[in-house]
Amino acid sequence: MVICIFSCSIIQSRTEKVKALGGYEASGYVDENTSQDSVTISGIVTEAKTKRKVPNAEIRFLDSEGNTLKKLSSDTDGSFNTKLAKLTKFGSIEIDGNSAGFLTIANIDFGIFVNNMEISDKLTM
């Protein structure tokens, strides 16, 4: 049994495998020192087979109806970081690493229960 005296955090962790090598790991949590009006999403995009970081991968954040909320690119180290307004529904993330592959992550919590999300993406061809 866990007892929280001062503050509690919700921790959700999920791993989904795509093919043998690819997939993602995502963990979301509540940080009471961070804004409750937005959700911070950060991650690293890698190529599954070679494990190299994927620069300039296009990352699209979509709402539950498929509308683009935000679009950005990973930096030279394959990292990305952004803030989105909290949603009342789950959304999805599409990552296009060009020659490194493509990955769709469905049912991502964009602030329903969390305000921080960390994602490790492994793209496959």
CSV table of C-alpha atoms in Angstrom, one decimal:
chain,number,residue,atom,x,y,z
A,1,MET,CA,0.0,0.0,0.0
A,2,VAL,CA,1.3,3.5,-0.9
A,3,ILE,CA,0.5,6.4,1.4
A,4,CYS,CA,1.1,10.0,0.1
A,5,ILE,CA,1.4,12.6,2.8
A,6,PHE,CA,2.3,15.7,0.9
A,7,SER,CA,1.7,15.1,-2.8
A,8,CYS,CA,1.1,12.2,-5.1
A,9,SER,CA,1.9,11.7,-8.8
A,10,ILE,CA,0.2,9.6,-11.3
A,11,ILE,CA,2.6,7.4,-13.2
A,12,GLN,CA,1.7,5.6,-16.4
A,13,SER,CA,4.2,3.5,-18.3
A,14,ARG,CA,3.5,1.7,-21.5
A,15,THR,CA,5.6,-0.1,-24.1
A,16,GLU,CA,4.3,-1.2,-27.5
A,17,LYS,CA,6.4,-3.2,-29.9
A,18,VAL,CA,6.2,-2.7,-33.7
A,19,LYS,CA,7.7,-5.5,-35.7
A,20,ALA,CA,10.7,-7.1,-33.9
A,21,LEU,CA,12.9,-4.0,-33.3
A,22,GLY,CA,10.8,-0.9,-33.4
A,23,GLY,CA,8.2,0.6,-31.1
A,24,TYR,CA,8.1,3.1,-28.3
A,25,GLU,CA,8.2,3.5,-24.6
A,26,ALA,CA,6.1,6.3,-23.0
A,27,SER,CA,5.7,7.4,-19.5
A,28,GLY,CA,3.5,10.2,-18.2
A,29,TYR,CA,3.4,11.8,-14.8
A,30,VAL,CA,2.0,14.7,-12.9
A,31,ASP,CA,4.6,17.3,-11.8
A,32,GLU,CA,2.9,19.7,-9.3
A,33,ASN,CA,5.6,22.3,-10.0
A,34,THR,CA,4.7,22.4,-13.7
A,35,SER,CA,1.8,24.3,-15.3
A,36,GLN,CA,-1.5,22.4,-15.0
A,37,ASP,CA,-2.9,24.2,-18.2
A,38,SER,CA,-0.5,22.5,-20.6
A,39,VAL,CA,1.3,19.2,-21.1
A,40,THR,CA,5.0,19.0,-21.8
A,41,ILE,CA,6.0,16.2,-24.2
A,42,SER,CA,9.7,15.3,-24.8
A,43,GLY,CA,11.5,12.5,-26.4
A,44,ILE,CA,14.2,11.0,-28.6
A,45,VAL,CA,13.8,9.5,-32.0
A,46,THR,CA,16.1,6.7,-32.9
A,47,GLU,CA,16.4,4.2,-35.8
A,48,ALA,CA,15.6,0.7,-34.4
A,49,LYS,CA,18.2,-1.4,-36.2
A,50,THR,CA,21.2,0.9,-36.0
A,51,LYS,CA,20.2,2.7,-32.8
A,52,ARG,CA,21.4,6.0,-34.3
A,53,LYS,CA,19.6,9.2,-33.4
A,54,VAL,CA,17.3,10.6,-36.2
A,55,PRO,CA,17.7,14.3,-36.9
A,56,ASN,CA,15.0,16.3,-38.6
A,57,ALA,CA,12.3,13.7,-38.1
A,58,GLU,CA,8.9,15.2,-38.5
A,59,ILE,CA,6.7,14.8,-35.4
A,60,ARG,CA,3.0,15.6,-35.7
A,61,PHE,CA,0.7,15.8,-32.7
A,62,LEU,CA,-2.9,14.9,-33.6
A,63,ASP,CA,-6.2,15.2,-31.6
A,64,SER,CA,-8.6,12.3,-31.5
A,65,GLU,CA,-10.3,13.4,-34.7
A,66,GLY,CA,-7.0,13.4,-36.6
A,67,ASN,CA,-6.5,17.2,-36.7
A,68,THR,CA,-2.9,18.4,-36.4
A,69,LEU,CA,-2.4,20.2,-33.1
A,70,LYS,CA,1.3,20.9,-33.7
A,71,LYS,CA,4.1,19.9,-36.0
A,72,LEU,CA,7.8,20.1,-35.2
A,73,SER,CA,11.2,18.4,-36.1
A,74,SER,CA,13.7,16.6,-34.0
A,75,ASP,CA,17.0,18.4,-33.5
A,76,THR,CA,20.4,17.1,-34.5
A,77,ASP,CA,20.5,14.7,-31.6
A,78,GLY,CA,17.1,13.3,-32.4
A,79,SER,CA,15.5,15.0,-29.4
A,80,PHE,CA,12.2,17.0,-29.3
A,81,ASN,CA,10.4,19.0,-26.7
A,82,THR,CA,7.1,20.9,-26.9
A,83,LYS,CA,4.1,22.1,-24.9
A,84,LEU,CA,0.5,21.5,-25.9
A,85,ALA,CA,-2.7,22.8,-24.4
A,86,LYS,CA,-4.3,20.1,-22.3
A,87,LEU,CA,-7.0,18.1,-24.1
A,88,THR,CA,-10.0,16.3,-22.7
A,89,LYS,CA,-9.5,13.3,-25.0
A,90,PHE,CA,-6.5,11.1,-26.0
A,91,GLY,CA,-4.6,12.0,-29.1
A,92,SER,CA,-1.9,10.4,-31.3
A,93,ILE,CA,1.7,11.2,-32.5
A,94,GLU,CA,3.0,10.5,-36.0
A,95,ILE,CA,6.8,10.4,-36.5
A,96,ASP,CA,8.2,10.4,-40.0
A,97,GLY,CA,12.0,9.8,-40.0
A,98,ASN,CA,12.2,9.8,-43.8
A,99,SER,CA,14.6,6.9,-44.6
A,100,ALA,CA,14.7,5.8,-41.0
A,101,GLY,CA,11.0,4.8,-41.0
A,102,PHE,CA,7.6,5.9,-39.7
A,103,LEU,CA,5.8,5.3,-36.4
A,104,THR,CA,2.3,6.1,-35.2
A,105,ILE,CA,1.6,6.2,-31.4
A,106,ALA,CA,-2.2,6.1,-30.7
A,107,ASN,CA,-4.1,6.8,-27.5
A,108,ILE,CA,-1.5,9.2,-26.0
A,109,ASP,CA,-2.6,11.2,-22.9
A,110,PHE,CA,-2.2,14.9,-23.8
A,111,GLY,CA,-3.1,16.1,-20.4
A,112,ILE,CA,-6.1,14.2,-19.2
A,113,PHE,CA,-4.3,12.6,-16.3
A,114,VAL,CA,-0.7,13.9,-16.8
A,115,ASN,CA,1.1,17.2,-17.4
A,116,ASN,CA,4.5,15.6,-18.5
A,117,MET,CA,5.2,12.9,-21.0
A,118,GLU,CA,8.5,11.3,-22.0
A,119,ILE,CA,8.7,9.2,-25.1
A,120,SER,CA,11.5,7.0,-26.6
A,121,ASP,CA,10.7,6.2,-30.2
A,122,LYS,CA,12.4,3.5,-32.3
A,123,LEU,CA,11.5,3.7,-36.0
A,124,THR,CA,11.5,0.7,-38.4
A,125,MET,CA,11.4,0.6,-42.1
